[in-house]
XYZ file of C-alpha atoms in Angstrom:
562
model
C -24.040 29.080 32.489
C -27.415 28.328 31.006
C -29.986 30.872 31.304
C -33.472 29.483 33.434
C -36.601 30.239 32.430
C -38.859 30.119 35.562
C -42.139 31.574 36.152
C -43.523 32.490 39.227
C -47.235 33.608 39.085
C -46.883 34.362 35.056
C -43.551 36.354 35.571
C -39.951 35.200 34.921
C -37.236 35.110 37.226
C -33.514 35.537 36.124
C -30.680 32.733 37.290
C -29.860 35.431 40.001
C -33.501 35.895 41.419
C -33.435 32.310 41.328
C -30.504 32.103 43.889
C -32.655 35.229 46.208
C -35.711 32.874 45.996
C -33.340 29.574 47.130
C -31.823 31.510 50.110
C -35.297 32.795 51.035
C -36.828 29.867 50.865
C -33.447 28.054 53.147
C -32.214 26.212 49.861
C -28.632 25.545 49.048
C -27.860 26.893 44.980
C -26.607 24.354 43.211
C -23.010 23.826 42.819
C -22.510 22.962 39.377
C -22.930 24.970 36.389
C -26.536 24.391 35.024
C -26.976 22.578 31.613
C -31.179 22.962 31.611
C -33.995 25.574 31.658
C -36.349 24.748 34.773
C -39.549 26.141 34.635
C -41.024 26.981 38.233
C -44.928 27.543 38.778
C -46.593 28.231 42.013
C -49.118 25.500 43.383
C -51.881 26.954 45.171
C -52.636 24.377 47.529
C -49.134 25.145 48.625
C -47.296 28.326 49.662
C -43.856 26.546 48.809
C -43.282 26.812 44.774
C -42.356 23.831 43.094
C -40.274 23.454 40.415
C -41.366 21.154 36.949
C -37.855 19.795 37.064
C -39.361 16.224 35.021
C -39.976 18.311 32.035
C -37.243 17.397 29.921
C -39.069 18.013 26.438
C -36.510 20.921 25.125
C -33.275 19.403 25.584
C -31.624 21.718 22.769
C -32.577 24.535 25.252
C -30.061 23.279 27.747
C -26.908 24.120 25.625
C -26.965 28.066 25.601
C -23.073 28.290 23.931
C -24.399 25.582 21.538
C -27.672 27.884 20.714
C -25.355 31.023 20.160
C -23.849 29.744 16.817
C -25.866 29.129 13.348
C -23.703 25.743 13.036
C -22.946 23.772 9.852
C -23.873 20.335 10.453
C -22.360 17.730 8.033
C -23.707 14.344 7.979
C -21.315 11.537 7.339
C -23.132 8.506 6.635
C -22.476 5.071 5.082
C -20.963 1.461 5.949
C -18.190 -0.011 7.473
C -14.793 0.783 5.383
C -16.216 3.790 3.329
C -14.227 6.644 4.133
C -16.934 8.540 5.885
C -14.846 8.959 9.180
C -11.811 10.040 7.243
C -13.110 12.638 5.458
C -14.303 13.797 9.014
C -11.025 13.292 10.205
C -9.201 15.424 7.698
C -11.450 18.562 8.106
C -11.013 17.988 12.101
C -7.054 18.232 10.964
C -7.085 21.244 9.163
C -9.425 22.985 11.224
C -7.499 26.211 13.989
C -9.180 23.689 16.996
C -11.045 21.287 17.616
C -12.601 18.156 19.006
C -12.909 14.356 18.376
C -15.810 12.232 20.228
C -15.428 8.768 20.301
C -17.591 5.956 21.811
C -14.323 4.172 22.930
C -11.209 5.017 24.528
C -9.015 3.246 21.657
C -10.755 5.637 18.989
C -9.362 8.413 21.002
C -6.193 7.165 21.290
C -6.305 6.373 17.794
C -7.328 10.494 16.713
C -5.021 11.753 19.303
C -2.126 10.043 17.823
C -2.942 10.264 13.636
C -3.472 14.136 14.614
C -0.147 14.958 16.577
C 1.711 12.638 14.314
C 0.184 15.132 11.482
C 2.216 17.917 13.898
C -1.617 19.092 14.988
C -1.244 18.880 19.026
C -3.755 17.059 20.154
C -4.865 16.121 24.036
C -6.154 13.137 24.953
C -8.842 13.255 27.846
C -11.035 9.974 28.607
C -12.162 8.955 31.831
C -9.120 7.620 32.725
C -6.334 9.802 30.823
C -5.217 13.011 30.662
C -2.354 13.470 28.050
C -1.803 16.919 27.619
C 0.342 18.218 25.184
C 1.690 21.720 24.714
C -0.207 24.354 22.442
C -2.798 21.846 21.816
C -5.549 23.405 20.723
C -7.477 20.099 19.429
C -9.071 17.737 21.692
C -9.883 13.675 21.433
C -12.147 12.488 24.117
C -14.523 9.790 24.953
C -17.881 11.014 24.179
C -18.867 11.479 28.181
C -15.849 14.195 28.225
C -17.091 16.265 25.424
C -16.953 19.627 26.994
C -20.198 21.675 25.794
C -18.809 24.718 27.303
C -15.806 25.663 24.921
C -15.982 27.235 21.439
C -14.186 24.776 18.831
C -13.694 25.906 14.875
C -14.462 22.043 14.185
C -15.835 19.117 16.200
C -16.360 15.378 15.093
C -18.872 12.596 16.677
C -18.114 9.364 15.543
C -20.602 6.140 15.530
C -23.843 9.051 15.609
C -26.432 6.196 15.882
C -25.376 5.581 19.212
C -27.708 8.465 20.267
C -29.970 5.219 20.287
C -28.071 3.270 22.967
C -30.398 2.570 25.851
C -27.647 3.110 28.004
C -25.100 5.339 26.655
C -27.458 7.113 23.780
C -27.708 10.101 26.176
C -23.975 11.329 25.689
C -23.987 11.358 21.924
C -27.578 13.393 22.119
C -25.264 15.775 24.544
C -22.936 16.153 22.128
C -24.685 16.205 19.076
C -27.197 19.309 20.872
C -24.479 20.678 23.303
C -20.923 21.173 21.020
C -20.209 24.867 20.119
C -18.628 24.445 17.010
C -18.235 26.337 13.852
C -18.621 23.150 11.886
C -20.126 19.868 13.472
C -19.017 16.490 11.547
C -21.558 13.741 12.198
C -19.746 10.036 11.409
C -22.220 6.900 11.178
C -25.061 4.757 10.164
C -27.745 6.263 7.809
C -30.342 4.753 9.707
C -29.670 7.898 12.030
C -30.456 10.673 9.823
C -34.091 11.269 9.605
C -33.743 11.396 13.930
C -30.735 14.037 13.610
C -32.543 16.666 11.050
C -36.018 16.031 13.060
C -33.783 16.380 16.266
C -31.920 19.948 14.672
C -35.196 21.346 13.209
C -35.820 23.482 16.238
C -31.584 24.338 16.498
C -31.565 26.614 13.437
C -28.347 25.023 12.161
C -27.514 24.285 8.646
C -27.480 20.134 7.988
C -25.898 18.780 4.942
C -25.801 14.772 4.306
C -23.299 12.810 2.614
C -23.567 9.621 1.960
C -20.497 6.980 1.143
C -20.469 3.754 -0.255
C -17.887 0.749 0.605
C -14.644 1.543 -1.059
C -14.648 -2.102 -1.708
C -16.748 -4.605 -2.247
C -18.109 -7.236 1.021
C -18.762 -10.453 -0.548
C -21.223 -12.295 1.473
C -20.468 -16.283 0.806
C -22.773 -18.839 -0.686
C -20.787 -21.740 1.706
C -20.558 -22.044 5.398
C -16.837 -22.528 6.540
C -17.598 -25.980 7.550
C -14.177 -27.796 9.038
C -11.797 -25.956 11.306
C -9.446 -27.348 8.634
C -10.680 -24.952 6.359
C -9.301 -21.673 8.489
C -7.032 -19.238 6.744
C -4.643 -16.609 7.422
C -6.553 -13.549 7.842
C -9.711 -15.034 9.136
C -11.456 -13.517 11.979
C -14.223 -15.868 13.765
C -16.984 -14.340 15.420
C -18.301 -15.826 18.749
C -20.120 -14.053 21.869
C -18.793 -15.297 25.178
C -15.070 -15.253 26.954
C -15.195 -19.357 26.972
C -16.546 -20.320 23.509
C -13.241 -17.740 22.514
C -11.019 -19.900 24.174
C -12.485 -23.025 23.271
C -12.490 -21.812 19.259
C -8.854 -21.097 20.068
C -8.296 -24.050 21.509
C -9.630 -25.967 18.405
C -8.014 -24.067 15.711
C -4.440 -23.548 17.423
C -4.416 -27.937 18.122
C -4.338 -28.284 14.402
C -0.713 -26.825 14.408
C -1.273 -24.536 11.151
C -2.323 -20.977 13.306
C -1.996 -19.725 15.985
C -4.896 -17.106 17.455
C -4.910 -13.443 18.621
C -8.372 -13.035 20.908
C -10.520 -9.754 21.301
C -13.745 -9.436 23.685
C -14.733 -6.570 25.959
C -13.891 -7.319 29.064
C -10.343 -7.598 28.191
C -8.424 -4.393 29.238
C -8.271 -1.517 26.302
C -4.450 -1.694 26.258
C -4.664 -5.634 25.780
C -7.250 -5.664 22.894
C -5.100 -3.034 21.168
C -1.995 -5.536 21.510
C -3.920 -8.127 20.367
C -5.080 -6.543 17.407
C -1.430 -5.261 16.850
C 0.158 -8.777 16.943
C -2.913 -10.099 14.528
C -2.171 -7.425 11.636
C 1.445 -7.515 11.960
C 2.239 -9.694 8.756
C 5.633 -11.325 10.123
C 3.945 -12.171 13.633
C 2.785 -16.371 13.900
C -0.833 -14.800 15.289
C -2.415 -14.718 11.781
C -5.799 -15.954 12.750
C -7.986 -13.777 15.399
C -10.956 -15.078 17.503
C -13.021 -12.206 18.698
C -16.627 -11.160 20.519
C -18.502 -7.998 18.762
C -15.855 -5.776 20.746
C -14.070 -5.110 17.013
C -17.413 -4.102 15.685
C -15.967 -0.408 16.295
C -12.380 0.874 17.948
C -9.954 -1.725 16.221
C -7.890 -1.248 12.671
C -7.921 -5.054 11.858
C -6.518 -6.592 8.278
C -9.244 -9.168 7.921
C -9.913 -11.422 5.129
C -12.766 -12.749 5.899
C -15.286 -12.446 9.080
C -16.756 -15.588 9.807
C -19.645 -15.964 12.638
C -19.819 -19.473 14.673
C -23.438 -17.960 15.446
C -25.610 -15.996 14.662
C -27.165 -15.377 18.320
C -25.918 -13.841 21.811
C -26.866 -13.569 25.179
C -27.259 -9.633 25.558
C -27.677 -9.762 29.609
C -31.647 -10.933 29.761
C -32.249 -13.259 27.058
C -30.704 -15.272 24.357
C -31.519 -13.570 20.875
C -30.889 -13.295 17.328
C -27.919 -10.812 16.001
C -29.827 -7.805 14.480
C -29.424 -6.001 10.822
C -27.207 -3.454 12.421
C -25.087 -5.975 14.342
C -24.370 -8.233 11.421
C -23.386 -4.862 9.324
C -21.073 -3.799 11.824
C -19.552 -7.061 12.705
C -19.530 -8.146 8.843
C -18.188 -4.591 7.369
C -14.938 -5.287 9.191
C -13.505 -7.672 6.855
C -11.346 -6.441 4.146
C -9.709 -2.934 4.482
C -8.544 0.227 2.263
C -5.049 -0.373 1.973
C -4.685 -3.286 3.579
C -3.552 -6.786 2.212
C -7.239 -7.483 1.643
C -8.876 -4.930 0.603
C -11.744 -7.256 -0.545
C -13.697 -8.448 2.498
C -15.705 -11.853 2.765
C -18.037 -13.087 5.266
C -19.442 -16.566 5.982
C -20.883 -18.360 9.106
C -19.493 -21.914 10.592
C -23.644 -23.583 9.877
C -25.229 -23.273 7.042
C -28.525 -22.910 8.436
C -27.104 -19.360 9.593
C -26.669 -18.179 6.294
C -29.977 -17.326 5.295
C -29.834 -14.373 7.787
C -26.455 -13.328 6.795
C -27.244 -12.667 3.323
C -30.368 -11.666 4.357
C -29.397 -8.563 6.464
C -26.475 -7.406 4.340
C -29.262 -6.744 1.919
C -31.545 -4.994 4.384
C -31.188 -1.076 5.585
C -30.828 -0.800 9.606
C -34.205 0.032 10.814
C -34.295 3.662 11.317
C -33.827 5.367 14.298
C -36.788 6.953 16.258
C -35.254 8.552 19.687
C -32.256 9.599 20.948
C -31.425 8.989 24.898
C -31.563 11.421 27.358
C -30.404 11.716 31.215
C -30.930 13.959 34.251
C -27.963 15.614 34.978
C -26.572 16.303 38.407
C -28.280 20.119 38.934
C -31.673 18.832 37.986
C -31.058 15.872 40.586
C -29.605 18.129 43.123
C -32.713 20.475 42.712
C -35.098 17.722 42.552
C -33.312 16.063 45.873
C -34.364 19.331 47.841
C -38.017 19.111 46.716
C -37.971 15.493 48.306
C -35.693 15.466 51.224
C -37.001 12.253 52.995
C -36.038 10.090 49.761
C -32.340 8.561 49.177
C -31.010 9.207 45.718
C -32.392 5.841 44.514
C -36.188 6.956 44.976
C -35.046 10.047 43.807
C -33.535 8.942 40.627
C -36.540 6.349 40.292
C -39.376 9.024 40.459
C -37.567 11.258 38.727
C -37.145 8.789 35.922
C -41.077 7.687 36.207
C -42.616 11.242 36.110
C -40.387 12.264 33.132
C -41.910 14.663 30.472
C -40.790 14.279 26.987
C -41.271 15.000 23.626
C -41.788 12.467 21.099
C -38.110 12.636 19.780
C -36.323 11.318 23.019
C -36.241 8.719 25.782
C -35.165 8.534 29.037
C -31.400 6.092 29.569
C -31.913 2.585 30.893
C -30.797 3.886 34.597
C -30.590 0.145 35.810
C -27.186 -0.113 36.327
C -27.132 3.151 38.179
C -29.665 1.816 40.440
C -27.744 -1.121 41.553
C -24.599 1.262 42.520
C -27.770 3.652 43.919
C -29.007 0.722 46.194
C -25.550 -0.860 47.634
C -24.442 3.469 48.843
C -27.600 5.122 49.325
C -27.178 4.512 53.295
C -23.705 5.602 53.303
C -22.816 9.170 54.604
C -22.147 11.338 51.457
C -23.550 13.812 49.629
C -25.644 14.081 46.809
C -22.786 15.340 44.289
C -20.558 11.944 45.911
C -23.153 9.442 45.415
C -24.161 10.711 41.807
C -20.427 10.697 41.019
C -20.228 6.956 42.458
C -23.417 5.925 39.966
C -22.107 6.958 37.084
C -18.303 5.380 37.907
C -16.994 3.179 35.147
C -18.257 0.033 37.696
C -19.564 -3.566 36.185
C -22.046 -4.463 39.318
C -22.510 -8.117 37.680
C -18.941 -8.574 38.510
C -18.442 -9.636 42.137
C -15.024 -8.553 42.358
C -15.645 -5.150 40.823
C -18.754 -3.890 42.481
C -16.829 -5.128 45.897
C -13.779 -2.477 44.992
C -16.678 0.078 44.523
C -18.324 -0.747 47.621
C -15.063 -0.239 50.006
C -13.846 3.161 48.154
C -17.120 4.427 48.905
C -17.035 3.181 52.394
C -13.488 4.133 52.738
C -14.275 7.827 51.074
C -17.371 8.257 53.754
C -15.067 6.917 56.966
C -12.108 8.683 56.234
C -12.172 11.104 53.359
C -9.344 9.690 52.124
C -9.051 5.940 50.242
C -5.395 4.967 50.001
C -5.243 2.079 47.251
C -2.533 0.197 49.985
C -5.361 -0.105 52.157
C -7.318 -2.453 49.866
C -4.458 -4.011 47.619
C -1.421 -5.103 48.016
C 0.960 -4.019 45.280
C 3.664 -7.237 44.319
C 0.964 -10.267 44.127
C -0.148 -10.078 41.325
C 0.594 -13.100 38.491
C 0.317 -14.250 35.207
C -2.711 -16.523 35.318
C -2.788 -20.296 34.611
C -6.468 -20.750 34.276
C -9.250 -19.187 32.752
C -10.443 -18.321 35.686
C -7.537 -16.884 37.293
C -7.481 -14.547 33.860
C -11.079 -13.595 34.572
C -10.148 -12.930 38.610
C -7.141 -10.718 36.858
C -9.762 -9.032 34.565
C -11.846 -7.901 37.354
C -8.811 -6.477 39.446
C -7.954 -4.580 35.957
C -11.556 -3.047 36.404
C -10.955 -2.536 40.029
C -7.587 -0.278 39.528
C -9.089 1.271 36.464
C -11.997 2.177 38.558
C -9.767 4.202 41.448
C -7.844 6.219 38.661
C -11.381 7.560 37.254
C -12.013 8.161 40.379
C -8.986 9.940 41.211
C -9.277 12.641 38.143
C -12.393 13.626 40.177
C -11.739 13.274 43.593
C -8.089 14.413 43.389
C -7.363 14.558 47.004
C -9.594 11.644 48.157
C -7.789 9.166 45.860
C -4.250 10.568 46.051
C -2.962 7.115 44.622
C -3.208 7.299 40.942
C 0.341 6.856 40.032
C 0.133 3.155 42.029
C -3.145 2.375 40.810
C -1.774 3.296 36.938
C 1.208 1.249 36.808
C -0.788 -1.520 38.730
C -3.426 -1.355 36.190
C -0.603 -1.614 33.403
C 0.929 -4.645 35.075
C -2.641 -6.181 34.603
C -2.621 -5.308 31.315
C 1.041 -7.075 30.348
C -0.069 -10.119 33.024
C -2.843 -10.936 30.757
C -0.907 -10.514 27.385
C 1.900 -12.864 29.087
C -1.174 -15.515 29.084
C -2.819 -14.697 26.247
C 0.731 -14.885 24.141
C 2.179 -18.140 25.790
C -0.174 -19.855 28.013
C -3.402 -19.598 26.048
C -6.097 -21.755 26.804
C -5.720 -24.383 29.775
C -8.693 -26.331 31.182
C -9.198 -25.343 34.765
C -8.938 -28.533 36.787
C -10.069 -26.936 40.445
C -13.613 -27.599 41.507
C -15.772 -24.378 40.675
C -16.140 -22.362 43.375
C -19.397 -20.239 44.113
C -19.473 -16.533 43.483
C -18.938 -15.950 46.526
C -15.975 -18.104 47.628
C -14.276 -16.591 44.423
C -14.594 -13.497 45.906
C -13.303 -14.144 48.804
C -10.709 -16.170 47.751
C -9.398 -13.371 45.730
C -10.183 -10.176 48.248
C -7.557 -12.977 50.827
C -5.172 -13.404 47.694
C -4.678 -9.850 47.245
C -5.686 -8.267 50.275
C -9.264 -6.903 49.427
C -10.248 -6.129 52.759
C -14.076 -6.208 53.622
C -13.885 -2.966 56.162
C-alpha cells in the first residue's frame, strides 16, 4: 500500500493515524489500496481539515513497489518494421517472469501465444479474458491491467508514445512510473524519449536508448495509384469510415480480379484478426485488404504496398488532415521482415495527396511534451467525502478543473466518462459502482451500446443481480444482409462484450458470463459469415432515425427498456 504523506499543523501522520483521524472525524477509509501520497493541511477558517487531494504534481510518488527498485530502463525506439519490439520481446522470453503491456487486446493475444509456444507459460488477462495457464509466471495484458503491485524480473510496454493519448495516455504513464521490474523495456516512437528521461529524472532509474532503423527499405511513390484497374495482390487501401470500406470493396471486388479482406475498429477483435488471417494466407482468394487506421498497430499483415484514398479523417469533432505520426504508422505497415514483401511501398489514390505523403515520411513526429494522467478511485472516493452534496459528475468535473500539476503531465480527456457520469449519477449505487460503470469498455455515441449500459446499471441498482436473459434473448441473432443490419450486429457485439467486463468485476452481479461469451463469439462468426460471402449490399429500406433503430433492434432482440 502506498505510504501518505499528510501534514496536520506541520506534523506528519502515518496511513494508520490517517484511518484514527477518518473514524474521528465519522469518515469511511477507503476501500481500495491507495496508489497516491495526499497531503492534508489544516484551514483555519475551518475546524474540519481538508485534504489537497487536486495536487497531482508527483505522480512517480504514487508507485511505492515501483520506487523500491533502482530499475534499468531500456528504450526501444524506431519505425514501423525495425525490430525494436522483438528485441523487447526476446529479453521478456528469457527473463524468470514477467510482463507484456499492450495497447490492444490482439497484441496480447499475440505475446501470450509466441511466449507459451516458446514453452514460457504465459497468462493472458485483458478486460475481457482471463486465460490462465499453469506455472505461468509471465503475464500479457492490456495496458489498463498492468498490475503495479507485483515484482517482475522483466516487463515490456509496447507503443510508449501513447503516454500522449488524450484519452488513454494515462495508463501507459501508470505503467511506465508504476511497474516493479528488474528491467523495464520501453517499445515505440522516438518522438517519446526526451518526455520519458525528463519524466524518470526524479525515479533514480538507469535509462538506456536504442534506436533501430527499418530493416527494409519504405519506398514512398512518385505516382498516385490512379484506376482501380491498377490494384494488386498485396495492396492494402487506406480509407477512414465503415461505408467508404465497403464502397472501395465494392469497386475493386466488381472488377472480378480480387476479392477484399476489410479491417476498421469497430469490428469485433476476433473478426479483424480473421480478416487479417484470410488476407496473408497466400492460397486464400482475399489477396487485396481494405482497411481504416485500426492496422496502424495490433495486426501482422503481408502488405505490398499501403495506399491511402485520403489523406484526411473525421476524428469525432472535425474533419482534419492525417498527421506526421499517423502517416508513419499507417505507411510503415507495408512490406514485412520475412514476409513475401519485405520491401514496402506507399502511394495515395490523388495525386494532389502526395505532396504530404512524401512530405511526412521525411519529417520526425513532433516530440512529445506530456504524458496523461487520471484520478484514481481512492483520490475520488476521498474527494467525494469532502463534497457530499455533489454526484460523481461534479465531482469528477471539479476535481478535473482544480487539478495541480507539474509541467510534465496533463490531466485525460474525461469526456466520455462524463457522458456515462451524467446518464447514472441519479441511480442508487455507490461511489466504487458508478466509477466502475465510467470507466466500462462503453461507446456512448452508439445508441445501442450506451442503452445496454444504461439497463445493467439500472438492473444492478434494482436488483443486485443483472441476468443477461433478462435483456437478450439468446437464438435471434443472424447473419446480416445490410450494412446496417452488420452495424446493429456490431453494437450487440459491444453490448455482450460489455457484460463479460463487467462480470470479471462484479462476479456475482453478472453471473452470466459463459452466455454472454459464446453469444459474443456467435457475433463474431455472424459478421465473418457476411463479411466472407455476403459483402457489400446496398440497403434498400428507408433510413430510419436513431431512435427507431434502436428500438427496432431492443424489439428484435428483446432489449427491454425497464
Amino acid at each position: 500500500m502506498a505510504s501518505l504523506v499528510l501534514r496536520l499543523r506541520h506534523k506528519k501522520i502515518s496511513y494508520l493515524g490517517l484511518s484514527h483521524l477518518l473514524k474521528a472525524e465519522k469518515l469511511e477509509p477507503c476501500e481500495v489500496k491507495l496508489e497516491c501520497n495526499v497531503l492534508r493541511h489544516y484551514s483555519s477558517d475551518n475546524r474540519r481539515a481538508k485534504i489537497d487531494l487536486t495536487d497531482l504534481t508527483c505522480p512517480h510518488s504514487w508507485y511505492p513497489n515501483a520506487r523500491r527498485k533502482q530499475r534499468k530502463v531500456f528504450v526501444h525506439v524506431g519505425p514501423t518494421n525495425s525490430g525494436k519490439t522483438y528485441h523487447a520481446l526476446k529479453r521478456l522470453e528469457s527473463s524468470s517472469s514477467g510482463i507484456y503491456c499492450g495497447p490492444l487486446r490482439l497484441l496480447a493475444w499475440e505475446v501470450a501465444k509466441r511466449l507459451n509456444n516458446a514453452q514460457v507459460p504465459c497468462d493472458l488477462i485483458t478486460g475481457q479474458e482471463r486465460e490462465e495457464v499453469d506455472d505461468a509466471r509471465h503475464k500479457a495484458v492490456t495496458v489498463e491491467m498492468a498490475d503495479v503491485n507485483s515484482d517482475y524480473s522483466c516487463a515490456v510496454v509496447d507503443e510508449i508514445q501513447m503516454v500522449g493519448c488524450k484519452t488513454r495516455g494515462f495508463s501507459f504513464t501508470r505503467a511506465l512510473l508504476g511497474i516493479s521490474a528488474d528491467e523495464l523495456h520501453l517499445c515505440g516512437d522516438p518522438a517519446a524519449v526526451p518526455l520519458i528521461e525528463e519524466i524518470l529524472k526524479v525515479t533514480g532509474d538507469d535509462i538506456k536508448v536504442q534506436y533501430y532503423e527499418r530493416l527494409l527499405p519504405l519506398i514512398p511513390l512518385k505516382r498516385p495509384l490512379g484506376s482501380f484497374l491498377n490494384i494488386k495482390t498485396g495492396d492494402c487501401i487506406v480509407t477512414f469510415s465503415r461505408r467508404e470500406i465497403y464502397r472501395l470493396k465494392k469497386k475493386i471486388e466488381s472488377a472480378g480480379k480480387h476479392l477484399c479482406s476489410v479491417v476498421y475498429g469497430s469490428l469485433p477483435p476476433e473478426t479483424r484478426t480473421r480478416q487479417a488471417t484470410m488476407f496473408n494466407d497466400a492460397s486464400s482468394e482475399f489477396d487485396v485488404l481494405v482497411a481504416s487506421d485500426a492496422i496502424g498497430m495490433g495486426l501482422n499483415l503481408n502488405i505490398s504496398r499501403i495506399i491511402f484514398s485520403t489523406m484526411k479523417k473525421f476524428d469525432g469533432v472535425e474533419m482534419r488532415s492525417l498527421t506526421v505520426p499517423e502517416i508513419k504508422q499507417i505507411a510503415g505497415r507495408a512490406g514485412r521482415y520475412g514476409s513475401n514483401y519485405p520491401v514496402g511501398e506507399v502511394t495515395c489514390l490523388s495525386a494532389n495527396d502526395l505532396p504530404l505523403l512524401h512530405s511526412s515520411l521525411e519529417s520526425p513526429s513532433p516530440v512529445l511534451e506530456r504524458a496523461g494522467l487520471f484520478p484514481t478511485f481512492d483520490l475520488m472516493y476521498m474527494y467525494s467525502r469532502l463534497h457530499p452534496e455533489k454526484g460523481f459528475y461534479q465531482i469528477l468535473e471539479h476535481f478535473v478543473e482544480n487539478a495541480k500539476l507539474s509541467p510534465n503531465y496533463f490531466i485525460a480527456d474525461c469526456e466520455e466518462i462524463l457522458k456515462v457520469a451524467a446518464v447514472i449519477d441519479e441511480m442508487p449505487l455507490s461511489l466504487n459502482d458508478k466509477y466502475l460503470f465510467c470507466i466500462s469498455p462503453v461507446d456512448m455515441n452508439d445508441e445501442i451500446s450506451s442503452q445496454g449500459l444504461t439497463q445493467f446499471a439500472e438492473n444492478y441498482a434494482r436488483k443486485g443481480v443483472v441476468r443477461l436473459k433478462e435483456i437478450f434473448t439468446p437464438g435471434t441473432l443472424q447473419v446480416p444482409k445490410t450494412q446496417h443490419a452488420l452495424q446493429e450486429l456490431e453494437s450487440i457485439h459491444k453490448v455482450l462484450d460489455l457484460y463479460v467486463w463487467l462480470s470479471f468485476r462484479l462476479e456475482d452481479s453478472f453471473p452470466d458470463h459463459e452466455l454472454a461469451a459464446s453469444q459474443k463469439s456467435l457475433c463474431s462468426l455472424l459478421i465473418e459469415e457476411f463479411l466472407e460471402r455476403l459483402g457489400w449490399q446496398k440497403p434498400t429500406a428507408k433510413r430510419l432515425s436513431p431512435w427507431k433503430i434502436s428500438t427496432s433492434l431492443l424489439s428484435k432482440h428483446n432489449f427491454q427498456h425497464l
